[in-house]
PDB file of C-alpha atoms in Angstrom:
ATOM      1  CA  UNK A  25       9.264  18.799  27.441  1.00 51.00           C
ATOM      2  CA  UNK A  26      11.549  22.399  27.233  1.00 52.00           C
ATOM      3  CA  UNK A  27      13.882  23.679  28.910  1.00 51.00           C
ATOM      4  CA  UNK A  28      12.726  26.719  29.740  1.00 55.00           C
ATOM      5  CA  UNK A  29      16.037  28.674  30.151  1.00 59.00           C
ATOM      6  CA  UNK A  30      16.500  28.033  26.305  1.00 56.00           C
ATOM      7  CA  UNK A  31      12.840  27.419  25.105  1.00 62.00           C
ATOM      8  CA  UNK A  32      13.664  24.553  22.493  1.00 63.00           C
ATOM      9  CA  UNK A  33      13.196  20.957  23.142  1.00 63.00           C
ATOM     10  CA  UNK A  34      15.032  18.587  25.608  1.00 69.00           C
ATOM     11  CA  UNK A  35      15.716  14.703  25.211  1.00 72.00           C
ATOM     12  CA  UNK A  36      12.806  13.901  26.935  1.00 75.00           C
ATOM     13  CA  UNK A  37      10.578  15.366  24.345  1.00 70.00           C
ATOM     14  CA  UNK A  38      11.247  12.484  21.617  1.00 73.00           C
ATOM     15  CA  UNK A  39      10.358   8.467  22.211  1.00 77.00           C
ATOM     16  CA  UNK A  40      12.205   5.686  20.246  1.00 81.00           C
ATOM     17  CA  UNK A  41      10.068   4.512  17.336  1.00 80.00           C
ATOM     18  CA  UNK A  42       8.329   1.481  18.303  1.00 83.00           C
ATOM     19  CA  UNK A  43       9.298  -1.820  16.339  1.00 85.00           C
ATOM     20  CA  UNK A  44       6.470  -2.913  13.979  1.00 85.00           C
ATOM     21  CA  UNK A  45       5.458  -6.728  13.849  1.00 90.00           C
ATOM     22  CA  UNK A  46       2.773  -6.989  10.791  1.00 92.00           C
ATOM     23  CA  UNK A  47       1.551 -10.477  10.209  1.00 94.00           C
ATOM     24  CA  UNK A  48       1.169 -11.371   6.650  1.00 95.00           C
ATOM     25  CA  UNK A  49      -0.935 -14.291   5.634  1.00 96.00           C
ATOM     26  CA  UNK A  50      -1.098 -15.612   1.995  1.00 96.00           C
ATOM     27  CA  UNK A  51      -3.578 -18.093   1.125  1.00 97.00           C
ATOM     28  CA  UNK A  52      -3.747 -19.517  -2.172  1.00 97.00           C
ATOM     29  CA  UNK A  53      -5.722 -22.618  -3.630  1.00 96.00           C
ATOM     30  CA  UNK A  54      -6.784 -24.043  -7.023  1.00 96.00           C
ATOM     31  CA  UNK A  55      -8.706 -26.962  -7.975  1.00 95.00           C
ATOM     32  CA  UNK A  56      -9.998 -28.897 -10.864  1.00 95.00           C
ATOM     33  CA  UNK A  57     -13.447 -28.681 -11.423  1.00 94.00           C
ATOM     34  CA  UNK A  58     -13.017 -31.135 -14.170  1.00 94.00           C
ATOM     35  CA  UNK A  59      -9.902 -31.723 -16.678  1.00 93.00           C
ATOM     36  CA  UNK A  60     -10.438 -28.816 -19.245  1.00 95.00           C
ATOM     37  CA  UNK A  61     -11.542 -26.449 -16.136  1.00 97.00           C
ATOM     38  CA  UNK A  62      -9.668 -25.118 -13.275  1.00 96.00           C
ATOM     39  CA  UNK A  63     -11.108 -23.012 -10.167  1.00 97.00           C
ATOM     40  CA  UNK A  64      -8.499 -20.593  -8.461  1.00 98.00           C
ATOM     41  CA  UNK A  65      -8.621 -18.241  -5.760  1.00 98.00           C
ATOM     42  CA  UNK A  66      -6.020 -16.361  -3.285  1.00 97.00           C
ATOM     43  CA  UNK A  67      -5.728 -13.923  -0.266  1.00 98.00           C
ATOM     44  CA  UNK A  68      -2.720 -11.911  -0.078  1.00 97.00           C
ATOM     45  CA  UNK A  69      -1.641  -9.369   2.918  1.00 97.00           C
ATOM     46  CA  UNK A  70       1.736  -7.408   2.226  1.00 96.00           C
ATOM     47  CA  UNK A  71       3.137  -4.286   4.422  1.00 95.00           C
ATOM     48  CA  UNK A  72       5.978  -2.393   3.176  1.00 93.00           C
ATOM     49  CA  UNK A  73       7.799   0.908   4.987  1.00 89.00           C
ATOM     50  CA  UNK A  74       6.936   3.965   4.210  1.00 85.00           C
ATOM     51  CA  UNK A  75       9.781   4.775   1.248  1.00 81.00           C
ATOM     52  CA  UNK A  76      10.266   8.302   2.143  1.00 78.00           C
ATOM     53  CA  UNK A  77       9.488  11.208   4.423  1.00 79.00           C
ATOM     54  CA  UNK A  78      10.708   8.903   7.409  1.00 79.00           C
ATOM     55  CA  UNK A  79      14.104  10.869   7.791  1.00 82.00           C
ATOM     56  CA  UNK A  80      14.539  13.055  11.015  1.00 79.00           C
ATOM     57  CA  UNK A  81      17.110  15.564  11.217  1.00 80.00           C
ATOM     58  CA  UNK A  82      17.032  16.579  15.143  1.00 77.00           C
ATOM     59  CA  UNK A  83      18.236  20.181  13.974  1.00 80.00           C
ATOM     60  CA  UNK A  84      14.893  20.608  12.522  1.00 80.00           C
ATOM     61  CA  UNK A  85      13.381  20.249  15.865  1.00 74.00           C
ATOM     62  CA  UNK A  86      16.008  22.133  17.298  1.00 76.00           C
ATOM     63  CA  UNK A  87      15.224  25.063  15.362  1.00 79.00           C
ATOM     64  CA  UNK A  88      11.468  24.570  14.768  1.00 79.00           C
ATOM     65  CA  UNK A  89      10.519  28.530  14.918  1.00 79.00           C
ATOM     66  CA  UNK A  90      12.820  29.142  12.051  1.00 82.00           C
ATOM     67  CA  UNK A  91      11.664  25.901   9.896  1.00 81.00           C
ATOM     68  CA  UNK A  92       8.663  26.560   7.470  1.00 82.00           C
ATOM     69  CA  UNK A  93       7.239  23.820   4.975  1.00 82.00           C
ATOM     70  CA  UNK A  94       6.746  19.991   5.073  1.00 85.00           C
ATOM     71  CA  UNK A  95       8.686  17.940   7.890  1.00 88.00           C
ATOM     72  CA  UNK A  96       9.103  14.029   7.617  1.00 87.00           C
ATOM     73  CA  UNK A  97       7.413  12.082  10.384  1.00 86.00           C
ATOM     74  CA  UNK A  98      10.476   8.835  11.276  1.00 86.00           C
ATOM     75  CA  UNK A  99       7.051   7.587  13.520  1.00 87.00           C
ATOM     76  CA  UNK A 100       5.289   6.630   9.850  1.00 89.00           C
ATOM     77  CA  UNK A 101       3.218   3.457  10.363  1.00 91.00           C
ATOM     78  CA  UNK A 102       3.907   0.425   7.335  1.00 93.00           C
ATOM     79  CA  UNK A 103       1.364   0.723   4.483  1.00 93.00           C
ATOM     80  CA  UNK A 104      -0.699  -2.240   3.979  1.00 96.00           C
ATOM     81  CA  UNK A 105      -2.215  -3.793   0.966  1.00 96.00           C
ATOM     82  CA  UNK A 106      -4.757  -6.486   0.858  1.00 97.00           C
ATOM     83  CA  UNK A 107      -5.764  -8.175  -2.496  1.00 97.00           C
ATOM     84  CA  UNK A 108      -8.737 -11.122  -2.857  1.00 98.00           C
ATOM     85  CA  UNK A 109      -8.540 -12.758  -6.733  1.00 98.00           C
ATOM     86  CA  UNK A 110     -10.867 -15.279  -7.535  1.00 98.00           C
ATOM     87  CA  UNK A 111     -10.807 -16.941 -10.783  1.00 98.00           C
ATOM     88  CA  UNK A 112     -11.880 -19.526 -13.358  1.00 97.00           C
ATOM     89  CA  UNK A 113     -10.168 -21.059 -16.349  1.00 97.00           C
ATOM     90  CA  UNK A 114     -11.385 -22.797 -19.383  1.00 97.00           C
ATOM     91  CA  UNK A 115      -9.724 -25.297 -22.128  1.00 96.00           C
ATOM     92  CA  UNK A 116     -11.212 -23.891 -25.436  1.00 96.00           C
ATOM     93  CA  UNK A 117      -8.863 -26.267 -27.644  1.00 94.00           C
ATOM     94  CA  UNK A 118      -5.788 -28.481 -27.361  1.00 93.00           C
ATOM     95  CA  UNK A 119      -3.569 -25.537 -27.587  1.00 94.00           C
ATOM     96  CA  UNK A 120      -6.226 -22.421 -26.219  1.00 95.00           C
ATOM     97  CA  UNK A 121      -7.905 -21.589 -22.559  1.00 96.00           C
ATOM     98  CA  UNK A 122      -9.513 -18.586 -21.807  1.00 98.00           C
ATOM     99  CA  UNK A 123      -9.257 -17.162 -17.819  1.00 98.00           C
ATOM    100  CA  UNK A 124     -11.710 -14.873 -16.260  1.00 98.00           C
ATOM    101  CA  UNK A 125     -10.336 -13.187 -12.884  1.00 98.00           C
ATOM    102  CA  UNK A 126     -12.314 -10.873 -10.055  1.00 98.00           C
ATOM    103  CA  UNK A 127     -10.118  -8.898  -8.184  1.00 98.00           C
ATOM    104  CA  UNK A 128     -10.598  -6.167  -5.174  1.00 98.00           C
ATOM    105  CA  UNK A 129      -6.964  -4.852  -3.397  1.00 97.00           C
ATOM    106  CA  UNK A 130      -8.083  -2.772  -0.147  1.00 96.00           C
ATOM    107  CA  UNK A 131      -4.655  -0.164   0.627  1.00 94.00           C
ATOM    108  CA  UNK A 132      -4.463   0.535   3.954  1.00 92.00           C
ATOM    109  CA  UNK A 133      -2.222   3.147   6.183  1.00 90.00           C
ATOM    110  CA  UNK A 134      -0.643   5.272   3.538  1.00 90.00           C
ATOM    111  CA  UNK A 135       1.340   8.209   3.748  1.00 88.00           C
ATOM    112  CA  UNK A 136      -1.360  11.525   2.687  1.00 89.00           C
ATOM    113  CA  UNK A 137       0.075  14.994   3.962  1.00 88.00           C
ATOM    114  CA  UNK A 138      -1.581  16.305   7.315  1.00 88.00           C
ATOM    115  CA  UNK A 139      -1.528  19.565   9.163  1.00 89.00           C
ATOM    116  CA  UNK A 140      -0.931  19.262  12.972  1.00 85.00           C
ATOM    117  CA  UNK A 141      -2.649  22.130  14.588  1.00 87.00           C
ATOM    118  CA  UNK A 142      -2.579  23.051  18.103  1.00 82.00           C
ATOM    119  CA  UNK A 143       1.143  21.711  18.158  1.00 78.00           C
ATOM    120  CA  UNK A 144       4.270  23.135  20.241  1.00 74.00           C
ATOM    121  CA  UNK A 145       5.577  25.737  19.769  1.00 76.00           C
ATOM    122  CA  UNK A 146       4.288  25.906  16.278  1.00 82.00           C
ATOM    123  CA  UNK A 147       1.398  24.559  14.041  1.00 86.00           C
ATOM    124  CA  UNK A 148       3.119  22.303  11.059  1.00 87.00           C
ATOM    125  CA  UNK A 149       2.765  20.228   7.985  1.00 89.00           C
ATOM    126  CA  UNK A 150       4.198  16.723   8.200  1.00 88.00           C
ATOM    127  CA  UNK A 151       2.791  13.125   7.121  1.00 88.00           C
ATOM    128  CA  UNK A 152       0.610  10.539   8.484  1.00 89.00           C
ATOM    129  CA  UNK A 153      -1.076   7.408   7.894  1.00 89.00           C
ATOM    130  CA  UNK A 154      -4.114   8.684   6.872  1.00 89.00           C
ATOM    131  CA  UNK A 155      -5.340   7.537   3.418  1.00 89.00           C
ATOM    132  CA  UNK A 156      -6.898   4.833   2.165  1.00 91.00           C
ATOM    133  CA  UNK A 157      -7.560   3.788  -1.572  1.00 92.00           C
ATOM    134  CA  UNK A 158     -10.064   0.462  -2.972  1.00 95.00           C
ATOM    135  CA  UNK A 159      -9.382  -0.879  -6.304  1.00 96.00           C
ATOM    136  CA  UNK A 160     -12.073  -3.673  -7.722  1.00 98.00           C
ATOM    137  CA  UNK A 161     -11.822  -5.241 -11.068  1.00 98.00           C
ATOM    138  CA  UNK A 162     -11.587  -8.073 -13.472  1.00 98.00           C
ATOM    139  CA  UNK A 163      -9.466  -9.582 -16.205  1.00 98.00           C
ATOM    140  CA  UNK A 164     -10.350 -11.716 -19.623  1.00 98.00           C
ATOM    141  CA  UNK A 165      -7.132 -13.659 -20.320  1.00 98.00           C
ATOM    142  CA  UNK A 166      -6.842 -15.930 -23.995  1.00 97.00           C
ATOM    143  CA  UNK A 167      -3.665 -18.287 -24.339  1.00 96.00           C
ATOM    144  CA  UNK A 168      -2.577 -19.299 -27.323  1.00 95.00           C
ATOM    145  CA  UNK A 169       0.182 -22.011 -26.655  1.00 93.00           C
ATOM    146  CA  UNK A 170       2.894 -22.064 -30.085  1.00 92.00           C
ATOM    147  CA  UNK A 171       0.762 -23.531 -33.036  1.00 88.00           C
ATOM    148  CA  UNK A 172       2.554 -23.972 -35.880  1.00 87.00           C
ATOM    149  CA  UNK A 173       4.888 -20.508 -35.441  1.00 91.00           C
ATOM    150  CA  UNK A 174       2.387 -18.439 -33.458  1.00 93.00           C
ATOM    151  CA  UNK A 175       1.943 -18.084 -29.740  1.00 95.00           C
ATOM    152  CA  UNK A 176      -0.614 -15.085 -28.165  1.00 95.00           C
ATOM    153  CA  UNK A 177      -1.812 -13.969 -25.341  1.00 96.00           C
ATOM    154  CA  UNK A 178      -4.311 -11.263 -25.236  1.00 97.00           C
ATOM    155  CA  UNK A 179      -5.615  -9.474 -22.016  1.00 96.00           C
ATOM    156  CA  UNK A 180      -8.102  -7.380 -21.456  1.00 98.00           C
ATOM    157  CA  UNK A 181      -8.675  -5.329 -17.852  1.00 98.00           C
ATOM    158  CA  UNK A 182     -11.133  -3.416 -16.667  1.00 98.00           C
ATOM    159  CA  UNK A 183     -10.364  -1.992 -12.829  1.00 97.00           C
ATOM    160  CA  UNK A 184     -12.244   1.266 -10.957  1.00 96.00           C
ATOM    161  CA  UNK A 185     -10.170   2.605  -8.258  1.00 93.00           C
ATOM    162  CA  UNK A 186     -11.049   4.799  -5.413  1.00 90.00           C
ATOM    163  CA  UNK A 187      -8.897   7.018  -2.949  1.00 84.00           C
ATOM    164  CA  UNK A 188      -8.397  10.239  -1.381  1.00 79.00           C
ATOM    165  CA  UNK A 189      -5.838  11.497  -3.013  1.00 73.00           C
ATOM    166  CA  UNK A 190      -3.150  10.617  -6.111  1.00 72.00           C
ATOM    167  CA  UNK A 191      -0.057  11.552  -4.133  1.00 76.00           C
ATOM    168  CA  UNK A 192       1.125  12.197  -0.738  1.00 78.00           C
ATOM    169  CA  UNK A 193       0.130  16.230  -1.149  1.00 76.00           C
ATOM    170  CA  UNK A 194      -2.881  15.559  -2.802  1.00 73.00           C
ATOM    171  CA  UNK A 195      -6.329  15.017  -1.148  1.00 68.00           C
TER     172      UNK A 195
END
């Protein structure tokens, strides 16, 4: 809403951000298939705040005509990740395993730079919850538990990842 004896924006053109509840289950079992062999598997959902562009300075708004470049959004959503692992582990020797993991992590809700066109007064570049990025993979684990004066571990991981962009500005 503007006052139209001044032309910039009133009180009544912002709203309070809106409190986010995110519910965030974590599921997580393993169990022995026999006793040198061990079957594992978990479902994780996490949401964290945005950790930047959240920051409103109402002068910015105040003065919109005059501003040019990005502006921070404070109404930024949380970003959400959720990760699926399934795996399987082996006894090789008394003092050996080997572990073989599948993994896909789904993120959800995070911040990509957006143009808002058709806006008042102006056009503008901001952020918004808009992109989205899939990672699926696996992991070869061997333990080595101290023999003698030698412990190892040795991991190997192979993961593809998919996304819209590498950054916030990127697409």
């Amino acid at each position: 809403i503007v006052d139209p004896s001044i032309e910039r924006p009133t009180v009544d053109a912002f709203e309070d951000y809106e409190p986010q509840w995110n519910w965030m289950p974590r599921i997580s079992f393993s169990f022995p298939i026999s006793d040198e062999a061990l079957f594992f598997a978990h479902y994780d959902v996490l949401t964290q705040r945005p950790r930047g562009n959240i920051f409103a300075n109402p002068s910015i708004y105040y003065f919109f005509d005059n501003v040019s470049g990005t502006i921070n959004n404070p109404n930024l959503k949380p970003e959400q990740t959720i990760d699926y692992e399934v795996g399987f582990q082996q006894k090789l020797t008394n003092t050996s395993s080997l572990k073989l993991v599948a993994f896909y992590r789904e993120q959800r809700g995070m911040l990509q730079i957006f143009r808002f066109n058709g806006a008042y007064p102006k056009d503008y570049t901001s952020f918004n919850n808009i992109d989205f990025g899939t990672v699926k993979g696996f992991t070869i684990q061997y333990d080595l538990r101290r023999t003698g004066n030698v412990a190892l571990q040795a991991f190997y991981t192979l993961q593809f990842a998919d996304a819209t962009g590498s950054s916030e500005t990127t697409t």
